Amino acid sequence: MRTFVRISSWVLGFLVILAGAVAWWFIYRPLPQLDGSISLHGLQHEVTVDRDGWGVPYIRAASVEDAAEAQGYVMAQDRLWQLDLLRRVAQGQLSEILGARTLQIDKDFRTLGLGRIADREATTLEPEPRKLLEAYARGVDQFIEQHQRRLPLEFSLLGYKPQPWKPADTLAISGYMYRTLADTREREINRAKVTARAGADRAKDLFAIESPLDHFIVGDANVPNDGSQRTATDPDEDDDDDDMQPDTVFKADLARPNGHASENSAPDITTELAQSVVEFLAASSNEIRAGLGSNNWVVSGAHTATGKPLLANETHLELMMPSIWYEAHVTAPGWNVKGFALPGSPMVIIGHNDRIAWGFTNNGADVLDLYVETFNPAAPDEY
């Protein structure tokens, strides 16, 4: 009995050690090198990279190109799987690694042609941005070359290695971001369905750009305060439930076939629009779940202790791990910027330098239209 217990203990201990070794091999071994020196053959001068307690890189270089190359290497250290995943999404190549489950996503993005557009734009770049993107790509590629046997866990699980990085990959990811923030296809389709079943006025209420909860904090001296500028979302002078649920949703008249409105023909929303609303919610569940949105505001220097203006910029997107943003501080001749970059892009797109801070938010502009095409049965290539 004692021998059995002893052997069992040895086996259990061996399995624990083996599990720890496997975990180290697949999970901890690919983690980025934070100390020591690394040789990058494209650098013209030495580059220093420090990290703070949160892992944010501080890159100091003697040239902008060296800074971009180092940033590409460092970002690949931290986000190589994310980089490869995003470029695959943008170029419609997910199914190459994930199989048939992502075919429809690939079809959508290949139809949009973001990869083809990026390849074309990469050949027309001005010299300065071209050099930056090429330097950044060199940094990513050198990390891949140096870590063929120490790639992030996801590559081991899926059994493939990433292809070299190209400037066109950076442009394709930028196109993916534009598409993500400006894509209103589902909204356009759902609005058309509601319009067909319930009328344009009610579709306008359900798809209103302005919220009945919106109120200006500071009045506009050019707008009279006599109620003449009141909108349909606040149809009366009372601050009541009407303001939360626009009257037009419940009180709009249903047009007769002859175009005239009937005072008694307005149906209850729960009977007339229930199915349309259910379909709309189902089709838009992803948009509602994501809850995308951003905000920003500025305080004048006249109202601050330092006399300098304050900028607050919150660019929150869908929650993911890791975040879509990558924080970095980059210093080079003529550059001292700290802020956030997109995966696959050098420098920062939101942040500040020694003189000014800048930011942006999605303004929700309507930049997309859909058309129903009718094909010619006699000539399938015509519509």
CSV table of C-alpha atoms in Angstrom, one decimal:
chain,number,residue,atom,x,y,z
A,1,MET,CA,0.0,0.0,0.0
A,2,ARG,CA,2.8,2.4,0.9
A,3,THR,CA,4.6,1.6,-2.3
A,4,PHE,CA,1.4,2.4,-4.3
A,5,VAL,CA,1.0,5.7,-2.5
A,6,ARG,CA,4.7,6.5,-3.1
A,7,ILE,CA,4.4,5.7,-6.8
A,8,SER,CA,1.2,7.7,-7.1
A,9,SER,CA,2.8,10.7,-5.5
A,10,TRP,CA,5.7,10.5,-7.9
A,11,VAL,CA,3.4,10.2,-10.9
A,12,LEU,CA,1.3,13.1,-9.6
A,13,GLY,CA,4.4,15.2,-9.0
A,14,PHE,CA,5.7,14.4,-12.5
A,15,LEU,CA,2.4,15.4,-14.1
A,16,VAL,CA,2.4,18.7,-12.2
A,17,ILE,CA,5.9,19.4,-13.4
A,18,LEU,CA,5.0,18.4,-16.9
A,19,ALA,CA,1.9,20.6,-16.9
A,20,GLY,CA,4.1,23.5,-15.6
A,21,ALA,CA,6.6,23.0,-18.3
A,22,VAL,CA,3.9,22.9,-21.0
A,23,ALA,CA,2.4,26.0,-19.6
A,24,TRP,CA,5.7,27.8,-19.6
A,25,TRP,CA,6.5,26.6,-23.2
A,26,PHE,CA,3.2,27.8,-24.7
A,27,ILE,CA,2.3,30.7,-22.5
A,28,TYR,CA,5.3,32.3,-20.8
A,29,ARG,CA,8.0,31.6,-23.3
A,30,PRO,CA,6.5,33.8,-26.0
A,31,LEU,CA,6.2,36.8,-23.6
A,32,PRO,CA,8.2,39.9,-24.7
A,33,GLN,CA,11.8,40.5,-23.7
A,34,LEU,CA,11.9,43.5,-21.4
A,35,ASP,CA,15.6,43.7,-20.6
A,36,GLY,CA,18.9,43.5,-22.5
A,37,SER,CA,19.7,44.3,-26.1
A,38,ILE,CA,18.1,43.3,-29.4
A,39,SER,CA,19.7,43.7,-32.8
A,40,LEU,CA,17.5,45.1,-35.6
A,41,HIS,CA,19.4,45.3,-38.9
A,42,GLY,CA,17.4,48.3,-40.3
A,43,LEU,CA,18.3,50.7,-37.5
A,44,GLN,CA,20.7,53.5,-38.3
A,45,HIS,CA,21.3,54.4,-34.6
A,46,GLU,CA,20.7,52.9,-31.2
A,47,VAL,CA,17.1,53.1,-29.9
A,48,THR,CA,16.2,52.9,-26.2
A,49,VAL,CA,12.9,51.4,-25.1
A,50,ASP,CA,11.8,51.6,-21.5
A,51,ARG,CA,8.5,50.4,-20.1
A,52,ASP,CA,6.6,51.8,-17.1
A,53,GLY,CA,4.8,49.8,-14.5
A,54,TRP,CA,1.8,49.3,-16.9
A,55,GLY,CA,4.0,48.0,-19.7
A,56,VAL,CA,3.6,51.2,-21.8
A,57,PRO,CA,6.7,51.5,-24.1
A,58,TYR,CA,8.7,54.8,-24.1
A,59,ILE,CA,10.7,54.8,-27.3
A,60,ARG,CA,13.7,57.2,-27.8
A,61,ALA,CA,15.3,57.3,-31.2
A,62,ALA,CA,17.7,59.4,-33.2
A,63,SER,CA,15.5,59.4,-36.3
A,64,VAL,CA,11.8,59.0,-37.0
A,65,GLU,CA,12.4,55.9,-39.1
A,66,ASP,CA,14.3,54.3,-36.3
A,67,ALA,CA,11.5,55.1,-33.9
A,68,ALA,CA,8.9,53.6,-36.3
A,69,GLU,CA,11.0,50.4,-36.7
A,70,ALA,CA,11.4,50.0,-33.0
A,71,GLN,CA,7.7,50.6,-32.5
A,72,GLY,CA,6.8,47.9,-35.0
A,73,TYR,CA,9.0,45.5,-33.1
A,74,VAL,CA,7.6,46.4,-29.7
A,75,MET,CA,4.0,46.3,-30.9
A,76,ALA,CA,4.7,42.9,-32.4
A,77,GLN,CA,6.1,41.8,-29.0
A,78,ASP,CA,2.8,42.8,-27.4
A,79,ARG,CA,0.1,42.3,-30.1
A,80,LEU,CA,1.3,40.0,-32.9
A,81,TRP,CA,-1.8,37.8,-32.8
A,82,GLN,CA,-4.0,40.9,-32.8
A,83,LEU,CA,-2.1,42.4,-35.7
A,84,ASP,CA,-2.4,39.2,-37.8
A,85,LEU,CA,-6.1,38.8,-36.9
A,86,LEU,CA,-7.0,42.3,-37.8
A,87,ARG,CA,-5.3,42.2,-41.2
A,88,ARG,CA,-7.0,38.9,-41.9
A,89,VAL,CA,-10.4,40.3,-41.1
A,90,ALA,CA,-9.7,43.4,-43.3
A,91,GLN,CA,-8.5,41.3,-46.2
A,92,GLY,CA,-11.0,38.5,-46.0
A,93,GLN,CA,-8.5,35.7,-45.0
A,94,LEU,CA,-10.0,34.5,-41.7
A,95,SER,CA,-11.2,31.2,-43.2
A,96,GLU,CA,-7.7,30.2,-44.1
A,97,ILE,CA,-7.1,29.6,-40.3
A,98,LEU,CA,-10.6,29.3,-38.9
A,99,GLY,CA,-12.4,27.3,-41.5
A,100,ALA,CA,-15.9,27.5,-42.9
A,101,ARG,CA,-17.3,29.3,-39.8
A,102,THR,CA,-15.9,32.6,-41.0
A,103,LEU,CA,-16.6,32.3,-44.7
A,104,GLN,CA,-19.4,34.9,-44.7
A,105,ILE,CA,-17.2,37.4,-43.0
A,106,ASP,CA,-14.5,36.8,-45.6
A,107,LYS,CA,-17.0,37.2,-48.4
A,108,ASP,CA,-18.2,40.5,-47.0
A,109,PHE,CA,-14.7,42.0,-46.7
A,110,ARG,CA,-13.5,40.6,-50.1
A,111,THR,CA,-16.6,42.2,-51.7
A,112,LEU,CA,-15.7,45.5,-50.1
A,113,GLY,CA,-12.2,45.0,-51.4
A,114,LEU,CA,-10.3,46.6,-48.6
A,115,GLY,CA,-7.2,44.5,-49.3
A,116,ARG,CA,-7.2,45.4,-53.0
A,117,ILE,CA,-7.6,49.1,-52.2
A,118,ALA,CA,-4.8,48.9,-49.6
A,119,ASP,CA,-2.5,47.3,-52.1
A,120,ARG,CA,-3.2,50.0,-54.7
A,121,GLU,CA,-2.8,52.9,-52.2
A,122,ALA,CA,0.5,51.5,-50.9
A,123,THR,CA,2.0,52.1,-54.3
A,124,THR,CA,0.9,55.8,-54.3
A,125,LEU,CA,2.1,56.9,-50.9
A,126,GLU,CA,4.1,60.0,-50.5
A,127,PRO,CA,7.8,59.4,-49.6
A,128,GLU,CA,7.6,60.3,-45.9
A,129,PRO,CA,4.6,58.1,-44.9
A,130,ARG,CA,6.0,55.4,-47.2
A,131,LYS,CA,9.3,55.4,-45.2
A,132,LEU,CA,7.4,55.3,-41.9
A,133,LEU,CA,5.3,52.4,-42.9
A,134,GLU,CA,8.2,50.5,-44.4
A,135,ALA,CA,10.2,51.0,-41.2
A,136,TYR,CA,7.3,49.9,-39.1
A,137,ALA,CA,6.9,46.8,-41.3
A,138,ARG,CA,10.6,46.0,-40.9
A,139,GLY,CA,10.2,46.0,-37.1
A,140,VAL,CA,7.3,43.7,-37.2
A,141,ASP,CA,9.0,41.3,-39.6
A,142,GLN,CA,12.2,41.1,-37.6
A,143,PHE,CA,10.2,40.1,-34.5
A,144,ILE,CA,8.5,37.4,-36.5
A,145,GLU,CA,11.9,36.2,-37.9
A,146,GLN,CA,13.5,36.1,-34.4
A,147,HIS,CA,10.6,34.3,-32.8
A,148,GLN,CA,9.7,31.5,-35.2
A,149,ARG,CA,9.8,29.0,-32.4
A,150,ARG,CA,8.4,31.4,-29.7
A,151,LEU,CA,5.2,32.8,-31.3
A,152,PRO,CA,2.2,33.7,-29.2
A,153,LEU,CA,0.0,30.8,-28.1
A,154,GLU,CA,-2.7,31.4,-30.7
A,155,PHE,CA,-0.4,30.5,-33.5
A,156,SER,CA,0.6,27.3,-31.8
A,157,LEU,CA,-3.0,26.3,-31.2
A,158,LEU,CA,-4.0,27.0,-34.9
A,159,GLY,CA,-0.8,25.6,-36.3
A,160,TYR,CA,0.4,28.3,-38.6
A,161,LYS,CA,2.9,31.1,-38.8
A,162,PRO,CA,2.2,34.8,-39.7
A,163,GLN,CA,3.2,36.1,-43.1
A,164,PRO,CA,5.6,39.1,-43.4
A,165,TRP,CA,4.1,42.5,-42.7
A,166,LYS,CA,3.6,44.9,-45.5
A,167,PRO,CA,2.7,48.7,-45.6
A,168,ALA,CA,-0.6,47.6,-47.3
A,169,ASP,CA,-1.5,45.6,-44.2
A,170,THR,CA,-1.4,48.8,-42.1
A,171,LEU,CA,-3.7,50.5,-44.7
A,172,ALA,CA,-6.1,47.6,-44.8
A,173,ILE,CA,-6.5,47.7,-41.0
A,174,SER,CA,-7.2,51.5,-41.3
A,175,GLY,CA,-9.9,50.6,-43.8
A,176,TYR,CA,-11.3,48.1,-41.5
A,177,MET,CA,-11.6,50.8,-38.8
A,178,TYR,CA,-13.4,53.1,-41.2
A,179,ARG,CA,-15.8,50.4,-42.1
A,180,THR,CA,-16.4,49.5,-38.4
A,181,LEU,CA,-17.2,53.1,-37.4
A,182,ALA,CA,-19.1,54.1,-40.5
A,183,ASP,CA,-20.9,51.0,-41.6
A,184,THR,CA,-24.7,51.6,-41.5
A,185,ARG,CA,-25.8,48.8,-43.8
A,186,GLU,CA,-27.9,47.0,-41.2
A,187,ARG,CA,-29.4,50.2,-40.1
A,188,GLU,CA,-30.3,51.2,-43.6
A,189,ILE,CA,-31.9,47.9,-44.3
A,190,ASN,CA,-33.9,47.9,-41.1
A,191,ARG,CA,-35.1,51.4,-41.6
A,192,ALA,CA,-36.3,50.5,-45.1
A,193,LYS,CA,-38.2,47.5,-43.7
A,194,VAL,CA,-39.9,49.7,-41.0
A,195,THR,CA,-40.6,52.4,-43.5
A,196,ALA,CA,-42.3,49.9,-45.8
A,197,ARG,CA,-44.5,48.5,-43.0
A,198,ALA,CA,-45.2,51.6,-40.8
A,199,GLY,CA,-44.4,54.7,-42.9
A,200,ALA,CA,-41.6,57.1,-43.1
A,201,ASP,CA,-42.6,59.3,-40.2
A,202,ARG,CA,-42.6,56.4,-37.7
A,203,ALA,CA,-39.3,55.1,-39.1
A,204,LYS,CA,-37.9,58.6,-38.6
A,205,ASP,CA,-38.9,58.4,-34.9
A,206,LEU,CA,-37.5,54.9,-34.4
A,207,PHE,CA,-34.2,55.7,-36.1
A,208,ALA,CA,-33.9,59.3,-34.8
A,209,ILE,CA,-30.4,60.7,-34.8
A,210,GLU,CA,-31.2,63.1,-32.0
A,211,SER,CA,-32.2,61.7,-28.6
A,212,PRO,CA,-35.1,63.2,-26.7
A,213,LEU,CA,-32.8,63.3,-23.7
A,214,ASP,CA,-30.4,65.6,-25.5
A,215,HIS,CA,-30.2,69.1,-23.9
A,216,PHE,CA,-27.7,71.8,-24.6
A,217,ILE,CA,-25.7,72.8,-21.5
A,218,VAL,CA,-25.0,76.3,-22.9
A,219,GLY,CA,-27.7,78.2,-24.7
A,220,ASP,CA,-27.2,79.5,-28.2
A,221,ALA,CA,-27.8,83.3,-28.4
A,222,ASN,CA,-28.8,83.0,-32.0
A,223,VAL,CA,-31.7,80.7,-31.3
A,224,PRO,CA,-34.9,82.3,-29.9
A,225,ASN,CA,-36.1,80.9,-26.6
A,226,ASP,CA,-39.7,81.2,-27.5
A,227,GLY,CA,-40.4,77.6,-28.4
A,228,SER,CA,-40.3,78.2,-32.2
A,229,GLN,CA,-37.3,75.9,-32.6
A,230,ARG,CA,-39.0,73.0,-30.8
A,231,THR,CA,-38.5,69.7,-32.5
A,232,ALA,CA,-40.7,66.7,-32.9
A,233,THR,CA,-38.9,65.0,-30.1
A,234,ASP,CA,-40.2,67.5,-27.6
A,235,PRO,CA,-43.6,68.5,-29.1
A,236,ASP,CA,-45.0,70.5,-26.2
A,237,GLU,CA,-43.8,72.9,-23.6
A,238,ASP,CA,-44.1,70.5,-20.7
A,239,ASP,CA,-41.1,68.7,-19.3
A,240,ASP,CA,-42.9,65.4,-18.9
A,241,ASP,CA,-43.0,61.9,-20.2
A,242,ASP,CA,-43.4,63.2,-23.8
A,243,ASP,CA,-39.8,64.2,-23.7
A,244,MET,CA,-38.7,60.7,-23.0
A,245,GLN,CA,-41.0,59.0,-25.6
A,246,PRO,CA,-41.7,61.3,-28.5
A,247,ASP,CA,-45.4,62.1,-29.1
A,248,THR,CA,-45.0,61.4,-32.8
A,249,VAL,CA,-44.4,57.7,-32.1
A,250,PHE,CA,-47.8,57.3,-30.5
A,251,LYS,CA,-49.9,60.1,-32.2
A,252,ALA,CA,-48.8,60.1,-35.8
A,253,ASP,CA,-51.7,59.7,-38.1
A,254,LEU,CA,-51.8,56.7,-40.5
A,255,ALA,CA,-52.1,57.9,-44.0
A,256,ARG,CA,-55.1,56.6,-46.0
A,257,PRO,CA,-54.5,55.2,-49.5
A,258,ASN,CA,-55.6,58.6,-51.0
A,259,GLY,CA,-52.9,60.4,-49.0
A,260,HIS,CA,-55.2,62.0,-46.4
A,261,ALA,CA,-54.7,61.4,-42.7
A,262,SER,CA,-57.5,60.0,-40.5
A,263,GLU,CA,-57.7,61.2,-36.9
A,264,ASN,CA,-59.1,57.9,-35.7
A,265,SER,CA,-56.8,55.6,-37.8
A,266,ALA,CA,-53.6,55.9,-35.7
A,267,PRO,CA,-53.0,52.4,-34.4
A,268,ASP,CA,-51.4,51.5,-31.1
A,269,ILE,CA,-47.7,51.0,-31.4
A,270,THR,CA,-47.9,47.6,-29.6
A,271,THR,CA,-50.2,46.2,-32.3
A,272,GLU,CA,-49.0,47.9,-35.5
A,273,LEU,CA,-45.2,48.1,-35.0
A,274,ALA,CA,-44.6,45.2,-32.6
A,275,GLN,CA,-43.3,42.8,-35.2
A,276,SER,CA,-41.3,45.4,-37.0
A,277,VAL,CA,-39.6,46.5,-33.7
A,278,VAL,CA,-38.9,42.9,-32.8
A,279,GLU,CA,-37.3,42.3,-36.2
A,280,PHE,CA,-35.4,45.5,-35.9
A,281,LEU,CA,-34.0,44.6,-32.4
A,282,ALA,CA,-33.1,41.1,-33.5
A,283,ALA,CA,-31.2,42.4,-36.6
A,284,SER,CA,-29.5,45.1,-34.7
A,285,SER,CA,-28.5,43.1,-31.6
A,286,ASN,CA,-24.9,43.3,-32.4
A,287,GLU,CA,-25.0,47.1,-32.7
A,288,ILE,CA,-27.0,47.4,-29.5
A,289,ARG,CA,-24.7,45.0,-27.6
A,290,ALA,CA,-21.6,46.8,-28.7
A,291,GLY,CA,-22.9,50.2,-27.5
A,292,LEU,CA,-20.4,52.0,-29.5
A,293,GLY,CA,-19.9,55.7,-28.9
A,294,SER,CA,-17.4,58.4,-27.9
A,295,ASN,CA,-17.4,61.9,-26.5
A,296,ASN,CA,-15.1,64.8,-26.2
A,297,TRP,CA,-15.1,68.3,-24.8
A,298,VAL,CA,-12.9,71.3,-24.2
A,299,VAL,CA,-12.6,73.7,-21.3
A,300,SER,CA,-11.4,77.2,-22.2
A,301,GLY,CA,-8.3,78.4,-20.5
A,302,ALA,CA,-10.4,81.2,-19.0
A,303,HIS,CA,-11.9,78.7,-16.7
A,304,THR,CA,-8.7,76.7,-15.6
A,305,ALA,CA,-6.2,77.3,-12.9
A,306,THR,CA,-3.3,77.3,-15.4
A,307,GLY,CA,-4.9,79.5,-18.0
A,308,LYS,CA,-4.5,76.7,-20.5
A,309,PRO,CA,-7.4,74.9,-22.1
A,310,LEU,CA,-8.2,71.3,-21.1
A,311,LEU,CA,-9.2,68.6,-23.6
A,312,ALA,CA,-11.0,65.5,-22.6
A,313,ASN,CA,-11.4,62.8,-25.3
A,314,GLU,CA,-13.0,59.5,-24.7
A,315,THR,CA,-12.8,57.2,-27.7
A,316,HIS,CA,-14.5,54.1,-26.2
A,317,LEU,CA,-15.2,51.3,-28.7
A,318,GLU,CA,-16.4,47.8,-28.1
A,319,LEU,CA,-14.8,46.1,-25.2
A,320,MET,CA,-12.2,43.6,-26.2
A,321,MET,CA,-9.0,42.0,-24.9
A,322,PRO,CA,-6.6,43.4,-25.8
A,323,SER,CA,-7.9,46.8,-26.5
A,324,ILE,CA,-8.0,48.2,-30.0
A,325,TRP,CA,-5.8,51.1,-28.8
A,326,TYR,CA,-2.1,50.8,-28.1
A,327,GLU,CA,-0.5,53.4,-25.8
A,328,ALA,CA,3.0,54.5,-26.5
A,329,HIS,CA,5.4,57.5,-26.0
A,330,VAL,CA,7.7,58.2,-29.0
A,331,THR,CA,10.6,60.6,-29.0
A,332,ALA,CA,12.7,61.5,-32.1
A,333,PRO,CA,14.1,64.7,-33.7
A,334,GLY,CA,11.0,66.9,-34.2
A,335,TRP,CA,8.8,64.4,-32.4
A,336,ASN,CA,7.8,64.0,-28.8
A,337,VAL,CA,4.3,62.4,-28.8
A,338,LYS,CA,2.4,60.3,-26.3
A,339,GLY,CA,-1.0,58.8,-26.9
A,340,PHE,CA,-2.7,55.9,-28.6
A,341,ALA,CA,-2.0,54.1,-31.9
A,342,LEU,CA,-4.0,51.6,-33.7
A,343,PRO,CA,-2.5,48.1,-34.0
A,344,GLY,CA,-0.4,48.0,-37.2
A,345,SER,CA,0.2,51.8,-37.3
A,346,PRO,CA,3.3,53.8,-36.2
A,347,MET,CA,3.4,56.8,-34.0
A,348,VAL,CA,0.1,57.9,-32.4
A,349,ILE,CA,-3.2,59.1,-33.8
A,350,ILE,CA,-4.7,60.5,-30.5
A,351,GLY,CA,-2.5,62.2,-27.9
A,352,HIS,CA,-0.3,65.2,-27.3
A,353,ASN,CA,3.1,66.6,-27.9
A,354,ASP,CA,5.0,69.4,-26.2
A,355,ARG,CA,2.6,72.1,-27.4
A,356,ILE,CA,-0.9,70.7,-28.1
A,357,ALA,CA,-3.3,67.8,-27.5
A,358,TRP,CA,-5.6,66.5,-30.1
A,359,GLY,CA,-8.4,64.0,-30.4
A,360,PHE,CA,-11.4,63.0,-32.3
A,361,THR,CA,-14.7,61.1,-32.1
A,362,ASN,CA,-17.0,59.4,-34.5
A,363,ASN,CA,-19.7,62.0,-35.6
A,364,GLY,CA,-22.0,59.3,-37.1
A,365,ALA,CA,-22.1,60.8,-40.5
A,366,ASP,CA,-24.2,59.0,-43.1
A,367,VAL,CA,-21.6,58.0,-45.7
A,368,LEU,CA,-23.2,54.9,-47.1
A,369,ASP,CA,-26.2,54.2,-49.3
A,370,LEU,CA,-27.8,50.9,-50.4
A,371,TYR,CA,-29.4,50.3,-53.8
A,372,VAL,CA,-31.7,47.4,-54.8
A,373,GLU,CA,-30.4,46.0,-58.0
A,374,THR,CA,-32.8,44.1,-60.4
A,375,PHE,CA,-31.0,41.7,-62.7
A,376,ASN,CA,-32.0,41.0,-66.3
A,377,PRO,CA,-33.1,37.4,-66.5
A,378,ALA,CA,-32.2,37.3,-70.2
A,379,ALA,CA,-28.7,38.6,-69.5
A,380,PRO,CA,-27.5,37.7,-66.0
A,381,ASP,CA,-24.6,40.2,-66.2
A,382,GLU,CA,-26.9,43.1,-66.7
A,383,TYR,CA,-28.9,44.9,-64.0
